[in-house]
Short mmCIF file of C-alpha atoms in Angstrom, two decimals:
data_model
loop_
_atom_site.label_atom_id
_atom_site.label_comp_id
_atom_site.label_asym_id
_atom_site.label_seq_id
_atom_site.Cartn_x
_atom_site.Cartn_y
_atom_site.Cartn_z
CA MET A 80 78.68 -75.43 9.90
CA LYS A 81 78.33 -76.67 13.42
CA ASN A 82 77.10 -80.18 13.98
CA ARG A 83 73.99 -80.58 16.07
CA ILE A 84 74.50 -82.66 19.20
CA LEU A 85 71.30 -84.56 19.75
CA VAL A 86 70.99 -86.01 23.22
CA GLY A 87 68.03 -88.34 23.89
CA LEU A 88 66.81 -87.38 27.34
CA THR A 89 64.28 -90.17 27.42
CA GLY A 90 65.83 -93.12 25.68
CA VAL A 91 63.41 -95.73 26.97
CA ALA A 92 60.38 -93.71 25.93
CA SER A 93 61.93 -92.99 22.55
CA ALA A 94 62.50 -96.68 22.03
CA LEU A 95 58.89 -97.45 22.88
CA LEU A 96 57.56 -94.64 20.68
CA PRO A 97 59.97 -94.49 17.72
CA THR A 98 57.66 -92.37 15.59
CA LEU A 99 57.34 -89.47 18.03
CA ALA A 100 59.95 -87.47 16.15
CA ARG A 101 57.75 -87.57 13.05
CA ALA A 102 54.51 -87.18 15.01
CA ALA A 103 55.46 -83.74 16.25
CA ASP A 104 54.99 -82.44 12.68
CA ILE A 105 51.27 -82.79 11.99
CA ASP A 106 50.18 -82.67 8.35
CA GLY A 107 47.39 -80.10 8.36
CA SER A 108 46.37 -81.00 4.80
CA LEU A 109 44.91 -84.26 6.14
CA MET A 110 42.58 -82.50 8.56
CA SER A 111 39.14 -81.02 8.06
CA GLY A 112 37.91 -77.83 9.68
CA TRP A 113 35.97 -79.91 12.23
CA TRP A 114 39.20 -80.47 14.15
CA GLY A 115 39.03 -76.83 15.17
CA LEU A 116 35.83 -77.38 17.17
CA PRO A 117 37.54 -78.05 20.55
CA PHE A 118 39.46 -74.80 20.19
CA ALA A 119 36.26 -72.95 19.31
CA GLY A 120 34.52 -74.64 22.25
CA LEU A 121 37.23 -73.51 24.65
CA LEU A 122 37.00 -69.93 23.36
CA LEU A 123 33.22 -69.95 23.78
CA SER A 124 33.63 -71.35 27.30
CA ILE A 125 36.00 -68.50 28.19
CA ALA A 126 33.51 -66.07 26.71
CA LEU A 127 30.19 -67.41 28.01
CA PHE A 128 30.74 -69.20 31.32
CA PRO A 129 31.91 -66.07 33.20
CA LEU A 130 28.81 -64.33 31.85
CA PHE A 131 26.13 -66.96 32.50
CA ALA A 132 27.68 -69.23 35.17
CA PRO A 133 30.38 -67.16 36.93
CA VAL A 134 30.46 -69.19 40.16
CA PHE A 135 30.78 -72.49 38.28
CA TRP A 136 33.50 -71.04 36.05
CA HIS A 137 35.46 -69.62 38.98
CA HIS A 138 35.67 -73.02 40.65
CA HIS A 139 35.91 -75.30 37.62
CA PHE A 140 37.54 -73.43 34.71
CA GLY A 141 40.54 -75.76 34.93
CA LYS A 142 38.32 -78.82 34.55
CA VAL A 143 36.44 -77.26 31.62
CA THR A 144 39.76 -76.46 29.95
CA LEU A 145 40.97 -80.04 30.45
CA ALA A 146 37.70 -81.38 29.00
CA TRP A 147 38.18 -79.42 25.77
CA ALA A 148 41.82 -80.51 25.54
CA LEU A 149 40.75 -84.15 25.82
CA ALA A 150 37.95 -83.52 23.30
CA PHE A 151 40.72 -82.93 20.79
CA LEU A 152 43.40 -85.35 21.98
CA LEU A 153 41.30 -88.50 22.35
CA PRO A 154 39.69 -88.42 18.87
CA PHE A 155 43.01 -87.33 17.38
CA ALA A 156 44.75 -90.32 18.97
CA ALA A 157 42.00 -92.62 17.66
CA PHE A 158 42.21 -91.32 14.07
CA PHE A 159 45.92 -90.56 13.69
CA GLY A 160 47.43 -92.82 16.35
CA PRO A 161 48.63 -92.29 19.93
CA GLN A 162 52.15 -91.48 18.72
CA ALA A 163 50.88 -88.49 16.74
CA ALA A 164 48.81 -87.27 19.71
CA ALA A 165 51.74 -87.71 22.11
CA GLY A 166 54.19 -86.07 19.71
CA GLY A 167 51.93 -83.08 19.12
CA THR A 168 51.33 -82.65 22.85
CA VAL A 169 55.01 -82.92 23.76
CA HIS A 170 55.92 -80.42 21.05
CA ALA A 171 53.21 -77.97 22.18
CA PHE A 172 54.36 -78.12 25.79
CA VAL A 173 58.14 -78.47 25.47
CA ALA A 174 58.72 -76.12 22.54
CA GLU A 175 55.99 -73.56 23.22
CA TYR A 176 53.96 -73.71 26.42
CA ILE A 177 56.68 -74.31 29.03
CA PRO A 178 58.99 -71.50 27.79
CA PHE A 179 55.92 -69.26 27.47
CA ILE A 180 54.66 -69.85 31.01
CA ILE A 181 58.14 -69.70 32.60
CA LEU A 182 58.76 -66.27 31.07
CA LEU A 183 55.30 -65.03 32.09
CA THR A 184 55.75 -66.35 35.62
CA ALA A 185 59.17 -64.72 35.95
CA LEU A 186 57.80 -61.35 34.86
CA PHE A 187 54.70 -61.79 37.06
CA VAL A 188 56.74 -62.63 40.17
CA VAL A 189 59.49 -60.04 39.67
CA ALA A 190 57.20 -57.15 38.70
CA GLY A 191 54.82 -58.19 41.48
CA GLY A 192 57.64 -57.67 43.97
CA ILE A 193 58.02 -53.97 43.13
CA CYS A 194 55.60 -51.92 45.20
CA VAL A 195 55.10 -48.22 44.45
CA ARG A 196 54.22 -46.32 47.61
CA GLY A 197 52.97 -42.76 47.71
CA GLU A 198 50.06 -40.51 46.95
CA LEU A 199 48.81 -41.22 43.44
CA HIS A 200 45.60 -39.41 42.50
CA GLY A 201 43.90 -40.80 39.42
CA THR A 202 43.34 -37.57 37.55
CA PRO A 203 43.05 -37.62 33.74
CA ALA A 204 46.53 -36.14 33.44
CA LEU A 205 48.16 -38.65 35.79
CA ASN A 206 46.34 -41.62 34.26
CA THR A 207 47.37 -40.58 30.76
CA GLY A 208 50.94 -40.14 31.97
CA LEU A 209 51.00 -43.61 33.55
CA LEU A 210 49.66 -45.17 30.35
CA ALA A 211 52.30 -43.30 28.34
CA LEU A 212 55.03 -44.55 30.69
CA GLY A 213 53.77 -48.13 30.38
CA THR A 214 53.56 -47.81 26.59
CA LEU A 215 57.21 -46.77 26.43
CA LEU A 216 58.35 -49.47 28.86
CA ALA A 217 56.53 -52.22 26.96
CA SER A 218 59.07 -52.25 24.12
CA VAL A 219 61.95 -52.35 26.62
CA MET A 220 60.76 -54.95 29.13
CA GLY A 221 57.95 -56.62 27.20
CA THR A 222 54.21 -56.10 27.37
CA THR A 223 53.95 -58.60 30.24
CA GLY A 224 56.71 -56.96 32.29
CA ALA A 225 55.36 -53.44 31.81
CA SER A 226 51.81 -54.59 32.53
CA MET A 227 52.73 -56.39 35.74
CA LEU A 228 54.89 -53.47 36.90
CA LEU A 229 52.29 -50.74 36.43
CA ILE A 230 48.81 -52.25 36.67
CA ARG A 231 48.75 -52.24 40.47
CA PRO A 232 49.87 -48.58 40.82
CA VAL A 233 47.31 -47.60 38.18
CA ILE A 234 44.53 -49.42 40.03
CA ARG A 235 45.67 -47.97 43.37
CA ALA A 236 45.68 -44.44 41.92
CA ASN A 237 42.07 -44.90 40.82
CA SER A 238 40.81 -46.67 43.93
CA ASN A 239 38.51 -43.74 44.72
CA ARG A 240 37.02 -43.69 41.22
CA LYS A 241 33.63 -45.25 40.57
CA ASN A 242 34.32 -45.40 36.83
CA ALA A 243 37.68 -47.12 36.47
CA VAL A 244 36.88 -49.90 33.99
CA HIS A 245 37.89 -47.77 31.01
CA VAL A 246 41.28 -47.12 32.63
CA VAL A 247 42.05 -50.85 32.70
CA VAL A 248 40.65 -51.42 29.20
CA PHE A 249 42.90 -48.72 27.70
CA PHE A 250 45.77 -50.05 29.80
CA ILE A 251 45.32 -53.39 27.98
CA PHE A 252 45.10 -51.64 24.60
CA LEU A 253 48.31 -49.67 25.14
CA VAL A 254 50.60 -51.23 27.74
CA SER A 255 49.67 -54.89 27.19
CA ASN A 256 49.70 -54.69 23.39
CA ALA A 257 50.45 -51.64 21.19
CA GLY A 258 53.39 -50.47 23.29
CA GLY A 259 55.36 -53.66 22.60
CA SER A 260 55.71 -53.07 18.87
CA LEU A 261 59.09 -51.39 18.58
CA THR A 262 61.60 -54.08 19.60
CA PRO A 263 61.75 -57.89 19.66
CA LEU A 264 61.66 -57.66 23.45
CA GLY A 265 58.20 -56.11 23.30
CA ASP A 266 56.02 -58.96 22.06
CA PRO A 267 56.59 -62.68 21.30
CA PRO A 268 55.78 -62.46 17.53
CA LEU A 269 58.51 -59.88 17.03
CA PHE A 270 60.95 -61.97 19.04
CA LEU A 271 60.22 -64.92 16.74
CA GLY A 272 60.96 -62.66 13.79
CA PHE A 273 64.24 -61.69 15.45
CA LEU A 274 65.12 -65.37 15.82
CA LYS A 275 64.32 -65.85 12.12
CA GLY A 276 66.79 -63.15 11.12
CA VAL A 277 64.87 -59.86 11.29
CA GLY A 278 67.18 -57.15 12.63
CA PHE A 279 66.77 -56.02 16.24
CA PHE A 280 66.00 -52.42 15.24
CA TRP A 281 64.00 -53.29 12.11
CA THR A 282 60.61 -52.81 13.75
CA LEU A 283 61.68 -49.52 15.33
CA THR A 284 62.63 -48.08 11.95
CA ASN A 285 59.83 -49.66 9.91
CA ILE A 286 56.65 -49.55 11.99
CA PHE A 287 57.34 -46.49 14.14
CA PRO A 288 54.84 -44.31 12.18
CA GLU A 289 52.06 -46.90 12.61
CA THR A 290 52.86 -47.27 16.31
CA LEU A 291 52.98 -43.52 16.83
CA PHE A 292 49.62 -43.04 15.10
CA LEU A 293 47.84 -45.75 17.07
CA CYS A 294 49.33 -44.88 20.46
CA ALA A 295 48.81 -41.15 20.04
CA ALA A 296 45.20 -41.66 18.98
CA LEU A 297 44.50 -44.02 21.89
CA HIS A 298 46.05 -41.63 24.43
CA ALA A 299 44.00 -38.74 23.06
CA ILE A 300 40.76 -40.76 23.14
CA PHE A 301 41.54 -41.98 26.64
CA TYR A 302 42.24 -38.49 27.98
CA VAL A 303 38.94 -37.13 26.63
CA LEU A 304 37.00 -40.13 27.97
CA ASP A 305 38.73 -40.13 31.36
CA ARG A 306 38.20 -36.39 31.73
CA HIS A 307 34.50 -36.87 30.98
CA TYR A 308 34.15 -39.57 33.66
CA TYR A 309 36.25 -37.60 36.14
CA ASN A 310 34.23 -34.42 35.71
CA LYS A 311 30.99 -36.38 35.92
CA GLU A 312 32.12 -37.95 39.20
CA PHE A 313 33.91 -35.07 40.93
CA GLY A 314 32.43 -32.00 39.36
CA ALA A 315 34.62 -29.16 38.11
CA PRO A 316 37.76 -30.22 36.23
CA ILE A 317 41.08 -29.93 38.02
CA GLY A 318 44.66 -29.91 36.89
CA SER A 319 47.12 -32.57 37.73
CA ALA A 320 47.16 -33.31 41.43
CA PRO A 321 50.51 -33.32 43.23
CA LEU A 322 52.11 -36.74 43.36
CA GLY A 323 53.38 -36.48 46.90
CA SER A 324 56.36 -38.56 47.96
CA ILE A 325 56.89 -41.66 45.81
CA ARG A 326 59.07 -44.53 46.95
CA PHE A 327 59.70 -48.10 45.80
CA GLU A 328 59.86 -51.28 47.83
CA GLY A 329 61.50 -54.41 46.46
CA LYS A 330 64.08 -52.44 44.46
CA SER A 331 66.21 -55.54 43.91
CA ASN A 332 63.56 -56.69 41.45
CA PHE A 333 64.58 -53.93 39.03
CA PHE A 334 67.90 -55.75 38.61
CA LEU A 335 66.03 -59.02 38.17
CA LEU A 336 63.87 -57.43 35.45
CA ALA A 337 67.08 -56.43 33.69
CA ALA A 338 68.29 -60.03 34.09
CA ILE A 339 65.10 -61.32 32.43
CA VAL A 340 65.60 -58.97 29.49
CA GLY A 341 69.22 -60.09 29.24
CA LEU A 342 68.28 -63.77 29.28
CA VAL A 343 65.71 -63.28 26.51
CA LEU A 344 68.30 -61.46 24.42
CA MET A 345 70.88 -64.16 25.16
CA SER A 346 68.59 -66.87 23.81
CA GLY A 347 68.26 -64.94 20.57
CA LEU A 348 71.90 -63.98 20.08
CA TRP A 349 73.88 -66.95 21.45
CA LYS A 350 73.90 -69.86 18.98
CA PRO A 351 76.09 -72.68 20.34
CA GLY A 352 74.68 -75.23 17.88
CA VAL A 353 73.73 -77.71 20.61
CA SER A 354 70.27 -79.21 20.98
CA PHE A 355 68.53 -81.97 22.89
CA GLY A 356 65.87 -84.34 21.63
CA VAL A 357 62.88 -84.60 23.98
CA LEU A 358 60.46 -87.20 22.59
CA GLY A 359 60.78 -85.90 19.07
CA THR A 360 60.97 -82.21 19.94
CA GLU A 361 64.28 -80.40 19.61
CA VAL A 362 65.24 -78.09 22.48
CA GLU A 363 68.19 -75.79 21.80
CA LEU A 364 70.75 -75.30 24.55
CA GLN A 365 70.33 -71.52 24.67
CA ASN A 366 66.58 -71.87 25.23
CA LEU A 367 67.05 -74.50 27.92
CA MET A 368 69.59 -72.30 29.71
CA ARG A 369 67.24 -69.31 29.45
CA ASP A 370 64.36 -71.21 31.01
CA LEU A 371 66.49 -72.70 33.80
CA LEU A 372 67.94 -69.29 34.65
CA LEU A 373 64.48 -67.72 34.55
CA GLY A 374 63.47 -70.31 37.12
CA ALA A 375 66.43 -69.18 39.23
CA VAL A 376 65.30 -65.55 38.85
CA ILE A 377 61.85 -66.51 40.19
CA PHE A 378 63.44 -68.20 43.20
CA VAL A 379 65.75 -65.24 43.91
CA SER A 380 62.88 -62.77 43.66
CA LEU A 381 60.75 -64.77 46.09
CA ARG A 382 63.67 -64.94 48.52
CA LEU A 383 64.87 -61.33 48.32
CA THR A 384 61.63 -59.37 48.04
CA PRO A 385 60.49 -57.93 51.39
CA ARG A 386 57.17 -59.34 52.51
CA GLU A 387 55.81 -55.79 52.85
CA ALA A 388 56.31 -55.18 49.11
CA ARG A 389 54.21 -58.17 48.04
CA GLN A 390 51.63 -57.41 50.72
CA GLY A 391 51.45 -53.83 49.46
CA ASN A 392 50.72 -55.19 45.97
CA GLU A 393 48.23 -57.70 47.40
CA PHE A 394 50.25 -60.27 45.48
CA SER A 395 48.61 -63.64 44.92
CA TRP A 396 49.16 -66.56 42.57
CA GLY A 397 45.57 -66.51 41.28
CA PRO A 398 46.13 -64.52 38.05
CA ILE A 399 49.10 -66.59 36.85
CA GLN A 400 47.31 -69.83 37.78
CA GLU A 401 44.32 -68.80 35.67
CA VAL A 402 46.53 -67.90 32.71
CA ALA A 403 48.55 -71.12 33.08
CA LYS A 404 45.47 -73.36 33.04
CA LEU A 405 43.63 -71.57 30.24
CA PHE A 406 46.66 -71.31 27.98
CA ALA A 407 47.56 -74.95 28.57
CA GLY A 408 44.22 -75.81 26.99
CA ILE A 409 44.67 -73.21 24.28
CA PHE A 410 48.12 -74.53 23.33
CA ILE A 411 46.68 -78.05 23.00
CA THR A 412 43.44 -77.29 21.16
CA ILE A 413 45.20 -74.83 18.84
CA ILE A 414 47.43 -77.63 17.43
CA PRO A 415 45.11 -78.58 14.53
CA VAL A 416 44.22 -74.95 13.76
CA ILE A 417 47.87 -73.95 13.33
CA ALA A 418 48.58 -77.15 11.37
CA MET A 419 45.73 -76.40 8.95
CA LEU A 420 46.93 -72.83 8.50
CA ARG A 421 50.49 -73.98 7.88
CA ALA A 422 49.21 -76.35 5.19
CA GLY A 423 48.49 -73.27 3.09
CA GLU A 424 46.26 -73.86 0.09
CA ALA A 425 46.26 -77.60 0.82
CA GLY A 426 44.62 -77.02 4.20
CA ALA A 427 41.06 -76.41 5.33
CA PHE A 428 41.79 -72.70 5.74
CA SER A 429 43.12 -72.23 2.21
CA ALA A 430 40.74 -69.31 1.67
CA VAL A 431 42.65 -67.33 4.31
CA VAL A 432 45.95 -67.97 2.56
CA ARG A 433 44.55 -67.11 -0.90
CA ALA A 434 43.04 -63.88 0.41
CA VAL A 435 46.44 -62.29 1.06
CA THR A 436 47.74 -62.66 -2.52
CA ASP A 437 46.49 -61.04 -5.73
CA GLY A 438 46.12 -62.65 -9.14
CA ASN A 439 49.73 -61.90 -10.00
CA GLY A 440 51.05 -63.60 -6.88
CA GLN A 441 51.88 -60.30 -5.21
CA PRO A 442 51.12 -59.77 -1.52
CA ILE A 443 48.13 -57.61 -0.55
CA ASN A 444 49.43 -55.72 2.46
CA ALA A 445 46.01 -54.65 3.74
CA MET A 446 44.87 -58.27 3.74
CA TYR A 447 48.04 -59.41 5.49
CA PHE A 448 47.38 -56.79 8.19
CA TRP A 449 43.78 -57.88 8.74
CA ALA A 450 44.30 -61.63 8.32
CA THR A 451 47.24 -61.69 10.73
CA GLY A 452 45.41 -59.37 13.11
CA LEU A 453 42.05 -61.11 13.20
CA LEU A 454 43.64 -64.52 13.73
CA SER A 455 45.95 -63.04 16.38
CA SER A 456 42.86 -61.76 18.19
CA PHE A 457 41.84 -65.33 19.01
CA LEU A 458 44.84 -67.54 18.28
CA ASP A 459 48.29 -67.27 19.80
CA ASN A 460 49.74 -64.29 17.94
CA ALA A 461 53.26 -65.78 17.86
CA PRO A 462 52.54 -68.82 15.63
CA THR A 463 50.07 -66.72 13.63
CA TYR A 464 52.90 -64.30 12.87
CA LEU A 465 55.08 -67.22 11.74
CA VAL A 466 52.32 -68.60 9.50
CA PHE A 467 52.04 -65.36 7.54
CA PHE A 468 55.80 -64.71 7.74
CA ASN A 469 56.23 -68.01 5.87
CA THR A 470 53.24 -67.34 3.58
CA ALA A 471 54.98 -64.13 2.46
CA GLY A 472 58.08 -66.10 1.54
CA GLY A 473 59.87 -66.65 4.84
CA GLU A 474 63.14 -65.09 3.65
CA PRO A 475 64.29 -62.35 6.09
CA ALA A 476 66.61 -60.79 3.51
CA VAL A 477 63.63 -60.23 1.19
CA LEU A 478 60.97 -59.47 3.80
CA THR A 479 63.08 -56.77 5.45
CA THR A 480 63.91 -55.04 2.15
CA THR A 481 61.83 -55.65 -0.98
CA LEU A 482 58.76 -56.77 0.98
CA ALA A 483 59.33 -54.57 4.02
CA SER A 484 55.81 -53.13 3.76
CA THR A 485 54.36 -56.65 3.86
CA LEU A 486 56.37 -57.63 6.94
CA ALA A 487 55.31 -54.34 8.55
CA ALA A 488 51.67 -55.23 7.92
CA ILE A 489 52.18 -58.70 9.44
CA SER A 490 53.99 -57.27 12.46
CA CYS A 491 51.38 -54.59 13.10
CA GLY A 492 48.51 -57.04 12.76
CA ALA A 493 50.05 -59.53 15.17
CA VAL A 494 50.93 -56.97 17.86
CA PHE A 495 48.16 -54.38 17.61
CA MET A 496 45.19 -56.70 17.17
CA GLY A 497 46.21 -58.86 20.09
CA ALA A 498 44.22 -56.24 22.01
CA ASN A 499 40.95 -57.18 20.30
CA SER A 500 40.06 -59.86 22.86
CA TYR A 501 41.12 -61.04 26.29
CA ILE A 502 42.92 -64.05 24.80
CA GLY A 503 44.72 -62.16 22.03
CA ASN A 504 47.78 -61.70 24.25
CA ALA A 505 48.62 -63.30 27.58
CA PRO A 506 48.96 -60.04 29.59
CA ASN A 507 45.34 -59.20 28.75
CA LEU A 508 43.99 -62.00 30.92
CA MET A 509 46.52 -61.32 33.68
CA VAL A 510 45.58 -57.64 33.87
CA LYS A 511 41.88 -58.57 33.88
CA ALA A 512 42.41 -61.06 36.72
CA ILE A 513 44.40 -58.57 38.83
CA ALA A 514 41.78 -55.85 38.28
CA GLU A 515 38.98 -58.20 39.32
CA GLU A 516 40.92 -59.18 42.44
CA ARG A 517 41.00 -55.47 43.32
CA GLY A 518 37.22 -55.21 42.99
CA ILE A 519 36.96 -53.71 39.48
CA LYS A 520 34.08 -55.31 37.61
CA MET A 521 35.71 -55.93 34.26
CA PRO A 522 33.64 -56.42 31.08
CA SER A 523 32.74 -59.93 29.97
CA PHE A 524 34.53 -61.48 27.00
CA PHE A 525 32.03 -59.94 24.58
CA GLY A 526 31.77 -56.78 26.66
CA TYR A 527 35.49 -56.23 26.26
CA MET A 528 35.20 -56.88 22.52
CA ALA A 529 32.50 -54.19 22.38
CA TRP A 530 35.17 -51.77 23.65
CA SER A 531 37.76 -53.00 21.14
CA CYS A 532 35.29 -52.87 18.23
CA ALA A 533 34.19 -49.35 19.17
CA VAL A 534 37.68 -47.93 19.77
CA LEU A 535 40.33 -50.07 18.05
CA VAL A 536 38.64 -51.30 14.88
CA PRO A 537 37.90 -47.80 13.48
CA LEU A 538 41.54 -46.87 14.13
CA PHE A 539 42.68 -50.03 12.33
CA VAL A 540 40.51 -49.08 9.35
CA VAL A 541 42.12 -45.63 9.22
CA MET A 542 45.58 -47.23 9.56
CA THR A 543 44.80 -49.51 6.63
CA LEU A 544 43.96 -46.54 4.41
CA ILE A 545 47.04 -44.58 5.49
CA PHE A 546 49.74 -47.25 5.74
CA PHE A 547 48.74 -50.45 3.93
CA MET A 548 46.90 -49.48 0.74
#
């Protein structure tokens, strides 16, 4: 067994704060549900400010996010000590937020450097085909990569449509969420399962029927709805319009996308047994190398991509800046919520944990699907997946065989229900921001949830009856 090499990157700080290593692990059993209020406040701010004070929110959402983060950190430091607050913050940023935002930024920059030129006419057939292509690509290059690659061509194809909101909404349902369910590359929860020992092809072989049902149903619903809007707007229905000549600018970014996929795989497969201690948080060498090389990919993309390609995409940093600021606050305010969930029956959310197990101690797959899914709709779906992965036993050898149906329920809930709200999965907000930059008036937070409740929730109910009962 390889020895861990622990290198203190900040020796002076570690000497001044000797308890940071212990502070990073917060005991959720000592916390009441009131500690979740800052997180709830941030979610309500994201939901209500754009609706009732859009100008204020546009200019000050970063300040509002910081205020809610401090609303948790300052009382937490007062009650549990500054070391605990510092340790929790460092862990949230170093172990979770920084790798998260580096990967998102790399995909945003690289995919944003690929410009599709040509005549794309947003007919129902073409739109359904583009969504199908994005759905397939999502499991290969991740929901973020597929979303950033295709959202601009989809919007451009529908630039002459008055009713294009539904196109973007279904794009989020399919490309930004459901399509990423078949490999660990598709969505962060599945990648965490891969790191825990779940086989690379396990999801493909175990949740393919669920994925096929959901994606096929969503494509069928979309085609009928898009055809209705198209006929209402343009009159008599038409077949698929000719594509015309299609060409790509910024082709070098395709190789960089492949490099990103390779780096993500490398961090999951290469285990050198070396780690670094950063103020109580352990950073493994393979993850550090991945993040540094992803930074190099960003630099190379910015240098090599022709200016015309980014101009053709109307590329701007606004969407990734919005996601970076909002998720920084989410990663901070979510600390006590995840800690209380991880405390199991000893935590404030013990009812959630008890709900997924019957009187004989056996897992209730339908409850695992809904509990994982509903929490993933508003919390980060990656740690939510891990919470229920561990609640179900946490042993990959058992979860992928004897309890395969339970792990399938957890995986489906985490990936599919990330589409229930704008904050359920990071690409959702990025797609929304890009669409709004292009002049599409996207639904409010609750307006979007009206779509998801009307379209997705009934399908999830049917899936429960078919697959998880």
